[in-house]
Amino acid sequence: MSYFYTFDPQNDYFEFIKSLVEDYPMYFHQPKRLADIIALFRYNGEVTAIVETDYVDKQYRDSYYAYYSQKYSDYRRNCVRVAFFEGALNIQQFISKPNEEIESRFIGTIVFRPLNIGMIGQTFLDPLKLKVEGFFQTCQIRSLVCGRKLTVRAFPFSSQDAETMTCAETSLYNLIKYYAIKYSEYRELMPIEILTCIESTYYERVLPSLGISEEYIAKVLSESHFYPRLYTGVEGFSDLINIYAESGMPFIWGLPGHVVNCIGHGKYKENLAIDQLEPYVECREIDDKNYYFLSDSALIDGYIVMDDNKAPYYKTTLNEITAEYYIEVNPDSEGKIINSTLREVIKETDAIIVPLPRRIFIDAARAKQIYESCFLTDPWFLDDIIVANGLKGWGTTPQNPFVWRIFLTTSNKYKDYKVRSTSNQKLVEHYMSSPFPRFIWVLEIGSISSYENRQAYVEIILDATSSIYSENWGILSIAYNKHFIFVPSISKVINSQIKKMNVESSRPELSLADQSLSCEWEEAPDQSYLTAIFHFLYNELDDSYGERFRMFNNLEEE
Amino acid sequence: MAIKKIEVTRPAKQTRFVPKKGAKHSVRALSLHLRETSKELTRKMHEIDLEEKRSWAKARTRTTK
């Protein structure tokens, strides 16, 4: 049976929730949870809620048959699903209006389970229709509401029932579901399948669930055809969170006694004043000279997480969310947490588990290290980009630091963006015709002012399938004002040239000029390939790249 | 009708690499500099490997979520 309710989410949401509690008392044990979600509705007018009773929710059914059906007390098999639409709609209008119009008003659906704890079941709400701002990932969800096929873009969300699914299983379920909907190589795992996966190597029973530790979360992801990486207590942990969030790769974030899904980050801050950013500027002394760096994490307004204890699309920061859950686990510490203890807490308790796809051999920690060693701490390179861009004081004063951003993306997405956004014909042809690996790491360096216009000066691409042991350290291309090299296109030339020089150096009949060139190579230590790359970069001018270029947008703006 | 083959994009530029005399950095200096960077990078990668091993050991002793 379906019922139509119309209410104003700003004023009479309480009346609406009250009538739901009265009409379906078994399904609304935690009305506050629904109120929190309705508070996110952006629409100012009336909202229509279509309530479908006896709804079969596959996630709850799975838990029901494996667990709830075996209890002495009665548990219902079916759920209630509520679909929300902007504006007042009656049955006649709902049936007769074209699909596009109904879809344009569709906010999403929430399933309500007949449980005392964890009444919010599978929830798919369009963040565009909620008060959510930022850059994050969503997938297209298809649902049938009252006989009409509708689609909505959302990230899967649900609350934990604490018996078959705790926070870890809920996060896993939603994360795997997201990837399964978006990419054909993954398959959705049902709650009990997740537990069975753990059971094979676990020494205790898995039902009722007592929670999962990080290594088992990684194990489940592994079994689901991901190639996960687990980071905890590692150097530069906050940078890793930022890199993966920038990469548009939703991941599991372990907190003190809790787990959430991180799906992206908030908006870029506007009208940035340097005195606000100065605490985040990092000074590095390289060859008796100071260089200043700022990670782009200082410029974004928090991360967007799916926390099963809160409403979906919750915006928070690393410090905020860690302190919140640390206090929940250790109530005595309330009011005593200071920055230094928080750093320790993050190091001790926070973790991220990233479900990397296959063939990303260089992960974020390694990519960052390559960028750090070869570019961000290399005075020759840093001086060259300052000179090439003619920006005096850039990177050498704390007021004007190098702003860097690292992310992973697919070459298809990247090329598509570049071909559309680049005006230089030669460069467009390069992106049209050059073969790239499936996944690439990108480092963009800009200044605070260029970032405000979403522009950068330097772009360095790494081949994610490479390693530091390859002769080019995985460097695919380096580009800044009037300097551009694409390593695969010059590798043949370099290889043949090096080989030729090695042979010719042993021939006495060479001209003096040739001998001097060969001698220089002979004396040079063993980095000839890389030397050639950087020699090319510094000395061969190429006007493909201008002073600034538009930054790549890896995430969908909501 | 004869089939026309139209080249859409230009082939990649073939550049002859010659280490220049009096270039911004001499080949030898650049090579030495990169060798040092390479050594440092290898050392840092080993550190990352060790850190990640510790990270797994830590995860095994952690409470459940």
XYZ file of C-alpha atoms in Angstrom:
623
model
C 0.000 0.000 0.000
C 1.151 3.519 -0.777
C 0.221 6.716 1.014
C 0.945 10.313 0.033
C 1.896 12.871 2.706
C 2.601 16.524 2.005
C 4.461 18.666 4.546
C 6.688 21.706 4.860
C 10.160 20.499 5.938
C 11.063 23.867 7.453
C 7.991 24.295 9.651
C 5.820 21.212 10.118
C 8.347 18.371 9.870
C 7.542 17.509 13.497
C 3.871 16.931 12.595
C 4.955 14.724 9.700
C 7.253 12.580 11.866
C 4.558 12.371 14.538
C 2.031 11.036 12.048
C 4.569 8.469 10.771
C 5.235 7.286 14.332
C 1.501 6.973 14.938
C 0.775 5.234 11.613
C 3.770 2.849 11.621
C 4.926 2.553 15.256
C 7.069 -0.554 14.597
C 9.287 1.281 12.124
C 9.992 4.575 13.844
C 11.695 3.763 17.134
C 14.277 6.533 16.663
C 12.318 9.528 15.239
C 15.254 11.865 15.945
C 17.250 10.099 13.214
C 14.609 11.017 10.639
C 14.374 14.591 11.950
C 18.152 14.966 11.448
C 17.801 13.928 7.812
C 14.778 16.137 7.095
C 16.721 19.081 8.570
C 19.057 18.712 5.561
C 16.305 19.323 2.986
C 17.096 22.464 1.051
C 13.698 22.973 -0.576
C 11.720 25.871 0.852
C 8.224 24.851 -0.207
C 6.181 21.758 0.484
C 7.613 18.264 0.155
C 5.676 15.139 -0.796
C 6.493 11.885 0.948
C 5.244 8.654 -0.613
C 5.162 5.922 1.997
C 5.221 2.333 0.717
C 4.416 -0.317 3.306
C 5.445 -3.979 3.072
C 8.569 -3.029 1.214
C 11.088 -5.840 0.667
C 14.534 -4.449 1.360
C 17.231 -6.890 0.265
C 19.744 -5.726 2.851
C 17.332 -6.180 5.759
C 15.945 -9.455 4.360
C 19.454 -10.850 4.289
C 19.997 -9.964 7.951
C 16.493 -11.168 8.787
C 16.889 -14.706 7.451
C 20.396 -15.158 8.814
C 19.679 -13.755 12.239
C 16.383 -12.104 13.266
C 14.146 -14.969 12.099
C 15.938 -17.270 14.546
C 14.936 -15.279 17.600
C 12.140 -16.174 20.017
C 10.536 -12.740 19.821
C 8.696 -11.537 16.725
C 10.505 -9.568 14.054
C 8.814 -8.376 10.867
C 10.176 -9.362 7.489
C 9.125 -6.251 5.650
C 10.162 -2.634 5.821
C 8.585 0.724 5.055
C 10.091 2.877 2.336
C 9.543 6.610 2.052
C 10.311 8.477 -1.197
C 10.596 12.267 -1.024
C 9.745 14.755 -3.796
C 10.030 18.520 -3.935
C 6.664 20.240 -4.224
C 3.149 19.031 -3.576
C 2.128 16.004 -5.634
C -1.081 14.015 -5.606
C -1.589 10.536 -7.029
C -3.003 11.806 -10.335
C -0.101 14.194 -10.873
C 2.413 11.518 -9.914
C 1.004 9.126 -12.498
C 0.485 11.619 -15.320
C 3.587 13.849 -15.164
C 6.490 12.968 -17.491
C 9.427 11.051 -16.000
C 11.870 13.985 -16.390
C 9.683 16.237 -14.274
C 9.184 13.654 -11.541
C 12.927 12.876 -11.530
C 13.858 16.550 -11.328
C 11.835 16.747 -8.102
C 13.024 13.416 -6.698
C 15.023 13.883 -3.458
C 15.551 10.172 -2.781
C 14.364 7.260 -0.689
C 14.798 6.051 2.885
C 14.004 2.521 4.064
C 12.787 2.119 7.658
C 13.450 -1.207 9.350
C 11.301 -2.715 12.124
C 14.168 -2.577 14.627
C 14.643 -0.828 17.936
C 18.163 0.209 16.989
C 19.097 1.041 13.426
C 15.724 1.951 12.011
C 17.317 3.779 9.039
C 17.903 1.192 6.350
C 19.214 1.757 2.853
C 19.077 5.475 2.104
C 19.738 7.154 -1.214
C 19.379 10.931 -1.034
C 20.469 13.318 -3.761
C 23.050 15.675 -2.171
C 22.076 18.393 -4.671
C 18.689 18.540 -3.004
C 20.213 18.644 0.492
C 22.264 21.342 2.182
C 25.572 19.744 1.174
C 28.370 21.695 -0.471
C 31.640 20.282 -1.693
C 33.290 17.842 -4.053
C 32.457 14.189 -3.625
C 31.459 10.995 -5.360
C 27.970 9.647 -5.996
C 26.581 6.859 -8.138
C 23.356 6.477 -10.065
C 20.714 4.544 -8.111
C 17.631 3.179 -9.841
C 14.472 2.643 -7.862
C 10.837 1.881 -8.516
C 8.491 4.204 -6.634
C 4.784 3.474 -6.913
C 5.243 1.830 -10.289
C 7.494 4.525 -11.728
C 11.137 3.856 -12.543
C 13.215 6.723 -11.190
C 16.935 7.401 -10.846
C 18.794 9.466 -8.303
C 22.501 10.291 -7.837
C 23.532 9.464 -4.284
C 26.102 7.719 -2.109
C 24.597 4.681 -0.318
C 23.929 5.226 3.381
C 22.413 3.206 6.217
C 22.564 3.050 10.000
C 23.925 0.121 11.997
C 21.590 -2.321 13.699
C 24.427 -3.281 16.118
C 23.559 -7.007 15.845
C 24.205 -8.159 12.291
C 25.895 -4.976 11.191
C 28.108 -2.716 13.260
C 29.766 0.388 11.903
C 32.471 -1.573 10.086
C 30.062 -3.880 8.235
C 27.779 -0.947 7.387
C 30.688 1.035 5.953
C 31.875 -1.990 4.010
C 28.392 -2.719 2.681
C 27.842 0.857 1.474
C 31.323 1.283 0.056
C 31.241 -1.984 -1.893
C 27.732 -1.178 -3.100
C 28.930 2.186 -4.417
C 31.776 0.580 -6.365
C 29.539 -2.262 -7.585
C 26.993 0.183 -9.006
C 29.659 2.320 -10.642
C 32.140 -0.259 -11.970
C 31.287 -3.592 -13.512
C 34.293 -5.450 -12.067
C 32.873 -5.413 -8.526
C 29.859 -7.147 -7.036
C 27.633 -6.025 -4.188
C 28.172 -8.051 -0.984
C 25.197 -8.768 1.271
C 25.658 -8.284 5.065
C 25.929 -12.002 5.739
C 28.367 -12.489 2.864
C 30.606 -9.901 4.531
C 30.456 -11.855 7.804
C 31.068 -15.183 6.047
C 34.113 -13.663 4.422
C 35.512 -12.777 7.861
C 34.435 -16.068 9.435
C 36.820 -18.108 7.288
C 39.837 -16.660 9.098
C 38.280 -15.460 12.361
C 38.717 -17.442 15.583
C 35.482 -16.324 17.215
C 31.841 -16.324 16.108
C 30.788 -13.465 13.866
C 27.073 -13.294 14.768
C 25.942 -11.292 16.726
C 28.594 -9.029 15.314
C 31.167 -7.653 17.721
C 32.785 -5.361 15.190
C 35.730 -5.877 12.894
C 39.328 -4.719 13.183
C 41.042 -2.909 10.322
C 42.931 -5.891 8.979
C 39.656 -7.804 8.527
C 38.073 -4.809 6.808
C 40.974 -4.954 4.368
C 40.434 -8.719 4.030
C 36.782 -8.261 3.014
C 37.789 -5.672 0.429
C 40.426 -8.054 -0.877
C 37.831 -10.798 -1.262
C 35.652 -8.342 -3.201
C 38.339 -7.950 -5.889
C 39.833 -4.741 -4.569
C 43.536 -4.308 -3.867
C 43.300 -2.471 -0.533
C 45.994 -0.535 1.307
C 45.847 0.004 5.060
C 47.523 3.013 6.667
C 47.706 3.619 10.386
C 50.202 5.589 12.436
C 52.244 6.376 9.317
C 54.130 9.596 8.589
C 52.010 12.228 6.848
C 48.723 10.468 7.661
C 46.659 13.646 7.168
C 48.238 14.152 3.729
C 47.256 10.615 2.745
C 43.636 11.290 3.709
C 43.692 14.438 1.626
C 45.336 12.733 -1.365
C 42.754 9.952 -1.476
C 39.865 12.375 -0.912
C 41.182 14.520 -3.778
C 41.464 11.395 -5.918
C 37.716 10.905 -5.721
C 38.195 7.440 -4.310
C 35.806 6.788 -1.396
C 37.604 4.942 1.406
C 37.031 3.601 4.911
C 38.225 5.802 7.726
C 38.888 4.146 11.091
C 38.388 6.366 14.155
C 38.615 5.600 17.897
C 36.040 2.801 18.254
C 34.229 3.729 15.029
C 34.433 3.596 11.241
C 33.017 5.937 8.577
C 33.214 6.263 4.791
C 34.990 9.344 3.461
C 33.591 10.272 0.053
C 35.228 13.622 -0.749
C 35.876 17.045 0.651
C 34.096 20.326 1.271
C 34.240 23.489 -0.817
C 37.414 25.472 -1.423
C 37.633 28.337 1.042
C 37.180 31.752 -0.507
C 38.914 35.093 0.161
C 41.851 33.417 1.817
C 43.864 35.605 4.172
C 47.473 34.530 4.553
C 47.492 35.027 8.330
C 44.787 32.340 8.585
C 46.877 29.962 6.486
C 50.294 30.681 7.989
C 49.998 28.017 10.723
C 49.704 25.409 7.950
C 52.689 26.676 5.912
C 55.627 24.299 6.135
C 59.183 25.619 5.914
C 61.942 23.407 4.499
C 65.599 24.333 4.550
C 67.223 23.027 1.396
C 70.858 23.908 0.606
C 70.870 26.771 3.156
C 67.784 28.302 1.555
C 64.241 28.326 2.920
C 61.329 27.161 0.774
C 57.704 27.342 1.916
C 55.000 24.804 1.130
C 51.291 24.589 1.732
C 49.216 21.466 1.181
C 45.872 22.139 -0.472
C 44.202 20.424 2.522
C 44.519 23.812 4.287
C 42.400 25.375 1.539
C 39.455 22.990 1.701
C 36.557 23.140 4.085
C 36.716 19.689 5.757
C 35.856 16.216 4.491
C 32.455 14.766 3.609
C 31.839 11.497 5.461
C 29.010 8.996 5.663
C 28.800 8.353 9.393
C 26.119 5.811 10.342
C 25.523 7.621 13.657
C 24.607 10.859 11.911
C 22.711 12.175 8.904
C 24.311 11.413 5.503
C 26.926 13.721 3.912
C 28.303 14.945 7.228
C 31.059 17.566 6.955
C 33.931 17.307 9.424
C 37.716 17.625 9.820
C 40.327 15.076 10.874
C 40.735 16.691 14.301
C 37.024 17.232 14.928
C 35.848 13.718 14.190
C 38.782 12.024 15.947
C 38.271 14.102 19.110
C 34.522 13.418 19.041
C 34.889 9.635 18.966
C 37.885 9.598 21.283
C 35.778 11.389 23.920
C 32.947 8.928 23.331
C 35.302 6.002 24.047
C 37.111 7.840 26.887
C 34.528 10.133 28.542
C 37.096 11.220 31.166
C 39.139 12.995 28.519
C 36.396 15.512 27.732
C 37.748 19.044 27.921
C 41.307 17.761 28.364
C 42.180 17.157 24.746
C 44.731 19.610 23.430
C 46.385 19.677 20.009
C 49.428 17.642 21.020
C 47.355 14.842 22.605
C 45.060 14.859 19.588
C 48.062 14.303 17.318
C 49.005 11.311 19.467
C 45.422 10.014 19.383
C 45.328 10.287 15.576
C 48.645 8.452 15.325
C 47.487 5.739 17.693
C 43.910 5.173 16.637
C 43.088 6.573 13.190
C 43.452 4.433 10.104
C 42.370 4.513 6.502
C 41.666 1.505 4.326
C 41.648 2.398 0.651
C 40.044 0.008 -1.858
C 42.488 0.563 -4.706
C 41.639 -0.888 -8.086
C 43.935 -3.399 -9.724
C 47.218 -2.235 -11.266
C 47.868 0.786 -9.102
C 51.325 -0.282 -8.058
C 52.422 3.108 -6.769
C 50.133 4.024 -3.888
C 49.701 7.485 -2.346
C 52.550 7.132 0.178
C 54.993 6.130 -2.555
C 53.747 8.681 -5.080
C 54.100 11.409 -2.474
C 57.619 10.264 -1.691
C 58.635 10.377 -5.365
C 57.197 13.863 -5.703
C 58.880 14.976 -2.481
C 62.309 13.590 -3.319
C 62.488 14.505 -6.986
C 60.604 17.771 -7.081
C 59.386 19.278 -3.806
C 62.772 19.067 -2.091
C 64.935 19.531 -5.179
C 66.383 23.068 -5.162
C 67.351 22.847 -8.864
C 63.813 22.115 -9.861
C 62.234 24.611 -7.458
C 64.523 27.417 -8.624
C 63.801 26.574 -12.253
C 60.015 26.781 -11.847
C 60.351 30.124 -10.038
C 62.534 31.517 -12.844
C 60.408 30.022 -15.629
C 57.248 31.600 -14.251
C 59.013 34.870 -13.373
C 57.403 34.882 -9.943
C 59.813 36.498 -7.540
C 59.233 35.413 -3.966
C 57.005 32.474 -4.926
C 57.808 29.624 -2.587
C 60.546 31.544 -0.811
C 58.401 33.611 1.532
C 55.849 32.286 4.045
C 53.286 34.709 2.578
C 53.542 33.191 -0.893
C 54.168 29.445 -0.505
C 54.137 26.701 -3.129
C 50.614 25.248 -2.889
C 50.649 21.577 -3.872
C 47.976 19.026 -4.584
C 48.464 15.325 -5.366
C 45.748 13.050 -6.720
C 45.169 9.850 -8.595
C 42.944 9.714 -11.637
C 42.257 7.651 -14.730
C 44.031 8.771 -17.855
C 40.732 8.675 -19.776
C 39.144 11.233 -17.488
C 42.285 13.315 -17.445
C 42.749 13.337 -21.234
C 39.096 14.159 -21.769
C 39.428 17.134 -19.441
C 42.687 18.311 -21.013
C 41.452 18.063 -24.592
C 38.418 20.162 -23.648
C 40.213 22.729 -21.503
C 43.495 23.259 -23.415
C 43.705 25.956 -26.072
C 47.187 25.030 -27.397
C 46.663 22.925 -30.530
C 49.975 21.071 -30.153
C 49.074 20.051 -26.642
C 45.591 18.942 -27.680
C 47.183 16.721 -30.333
C 49.522 15.324 -27.701
C 46.608 14.293 -25.463
C 44.686 12.938 -28.457
C 47.462 10.706 -29.724
C 49.771 9.774 -26.828
C 49.211 6.476 -25.045
C 48.901 6.770 -21.250
C 48.689 4.095 -18.533
C 45.216 3.411 -17.097
C 45.907 5.274 -13.838
C 48.125 8.291 -13.302
C 49.267 10.313 -10.310
C 49.258 14.072 -10.767
C 51.076 16.767 -8.793
C 49.960 20.342 -9.350
C 51.869 23.261 -7.887
C 50.411 26.743 -7.733
C 50.220 29.746 -5.454
C 47.445 30.836 -3.083
C 46.196 33.412 -5.596
C 46.274 30.975 -8.524
C 44.356 28.418 -6.441
C 41.601 30.933 -5.841
C 41.086 30.968 -9.618
C 41.457 27.168 -9.745
C 44.708 27.469 -11.695
C 48.198 26.009 -11.249
C 51.676 26.612 -12.710
C 53.319 23.193 -12.633
C 52.018 19.741 -13.455
C 53.925 16.486 -13.021
C 52.417 13.138 -13.965
C 53.536 9.740 -12.667
C 52.721 6.388 -14.171
C 50.818 4.548 -11.395
C 51.880 1.184 -12.823
C 55.569 2.009 -12.544
C 58.038 1.903 -9.641
C 61.043 3.885 -8.441
C 63.250 1.081 -9.675
C 62.361 1.814 -13.296
C 64.904 4.015 -15.092
C 62.582 7.026 -15.160
C 61.212 6.562 -11.574
C 57.742 6.428 -13.076
C 57.837 10.027 -14.302
C 55.530 10.356 -17.297
C 55.570 14.076 -17.960
C 56.704 17.354 -16.430
C 55.199 20.647 -17.520
C 55.520 24.299 -16.585
C 55.895 27.594 -18.415
C 57.783 26.924 -21.691
C 58.996 23.567 -20.391
C 57.325 20.322 -21.297
C 58.568 16.785 -21.622
C 56.588 13.625 -22.228
C 58.998 10.859 -21.300
C 57.720 8.026 -23.573
C 58.036 10.234 -26.664
C 61.706 10.965 -25.993
C 62.691 7.639 -24.490
C 63.625 6.070 -27.837
C 65.833 9.006 -28.692
C 67.475 8.964 -25.271
C 68.083 5.223 -25.296
C 69.604 5.150 -28.764
C 71.673 8.219 -28.029
C 73.055 6.805 -24.784
C 73.871 3.513 -26.469
C 75.572 5.298 -29.361
C 77.620 7.448 -27.020
C 78.784 4.473 -25.030
C 79.966 2.757 -28.239
C 81.518 5.862 -29.745
C 83.421 6.788 -26.636
C 85.628 3.767 -27.211
C 86.482 4.825 -30.801
C 89.613 6.971 -31.087
C 88.771 8.247 -34.634
C 85.954 10.484 -33.245
C 86.111 14.223 -33.732
C 87.194 16.263 -30.723
C 83.727 17.736 -30.225
C 82.094 14.308 -30.203
C 84.748 13.019 -27.841
C 84.073 15.808 -25.379
C 80.350 14.968 -25.354
C 81.074 11.269 -24.946
C 83.596 11.923 -22.218
C 81.076 13.890 -20.269
C 78.733 10.912 -20.404
C 81.506 8.485 -19.542
C 82.386 10.436 -16.438
C 78.798 10.933 -15.421
C 77.586 8.510 -12.761
C 74.922 5.928 -13.394
C 71.730 8.035 -13.824
C 72.129 8.651 -17.548
C 68.461 8.136 -18.499
C 67.164 10.387 -15.784
C 69.919 12.903 -16.432
C 68.827 13.081 -20.051
C 65.202 13.669 -18.986
C 66.079 16.539 -16.687
C 68.625 17.900 -19.164
C 65.860 17.994 -21.751
C 63.505 19.630 -19.272
C 65.860 22.410 -18.246
C 67.400 23.161 -21.640
C 64.948 22.373 -24.427
C 62.292 25.048 -24.467
C 58.813 24.049 -25.545
C 56.027 26.593 -25.782
C 53.167 24.067 -25.402
C 52.598 24.996 -21.796
C 51.903 28.581 -20.909
C 52.216 30.250 -17.562
C 49.019 28.924 -15.990
C 46.584 26.167 -16.735
C 43.201 25.234 -15.342
C 43.344 22.712 -12.530
C 41.886 19.297 -13.135
C 38.571 18.610 -11.455
C 38.570 15.034 -10.230
C 35.377 15.177 -8.194
C 31.869 16.166 -9.015
C 30.879 19.478 -7.500
C 27.582 19.245 -5.698
C 36.285 4.552 -54.758
C 39.748 4.855 -53.246
C 39.879 4.987 -49.485
C 41.641 8.053 -48.226
C 43.734 7.764 -45.111
C 43.682 11.036 -43.259
C 46.195 11.637 -40.518
C 44.403 13.249 -37.640
C 47.353 14.083 -35.468
C 50.998 14.787 -36.078
C 53.546 12.115 -35.149
C 55.600 12.820 -32.036
C 58.566 15.106 -32.563
C 61.854 13.229 -32.982
C 64.466 15.153 -31.070
C 68.106 14.305 -31.020
C 69.383 14.520 -27.511
C 72.749 16.242 -27.257
C 74.082 17.177 -23.843
C 74.839 20.862 -24.329
C 78.083 22.480 -23.333
C 77.358 25.442 -21.096
C 73.818 24.255 -20.432
C 71.892 25.243 -17.304
C 73.403 22.335 -15.380
C 76.292 20.236 -16.699
C 75.525 16.608 -17.422
C 77.921 15.449 -14.762
C 76.558 17.779 -12.084
C 72.970 16.871 -12.952
C 73.776 13.184 -12.928
C 75.547 13.392 -9.559
C 72.637 15.362 -8.123
C 70.124 12.793 -9.363
C 72.205 9.930 -8.022
C 72.019 11.451 -4.566
C 68.247 11.975 -4.966
C 67.868 8.394 -6.112
C 69.739 7.033 -3.087
C 67.635 9.129 -0.752
C 64.445 8.038 -2.486
C 65.341 4.354 -2.173
C 66.066 4.831 1.529
C 62.733 6.600 2.068
C 60.872 3.816 0.241
C 62.391 1.260 2.609
C 61.208 3.415 5.494
C 57.694 3.436 4.053
C 57.793 -0.366 3.709
C 58.841 -0.735 7.353
C 56.198 1.731 8.494
C 53.533 -0.202 6.627
C 54.627 -3.481 8.210
C 54.318 -1.845 11.617
C 50.946 -0.485 10.561
C 49.663 -4.020 9.937
C 51.094 -5.291 13.211
C 49.306 -2.462 14.984
C 46.015 -3.199 13.218
C 46.163 -6.784 14.474
C 46.353 -5.672 18.084
C 43.604 -3.063 17.780
C 40.123 -3.146 19.223
C 37.215 -3.767 16.908
C 35.206 -1.051 15.208
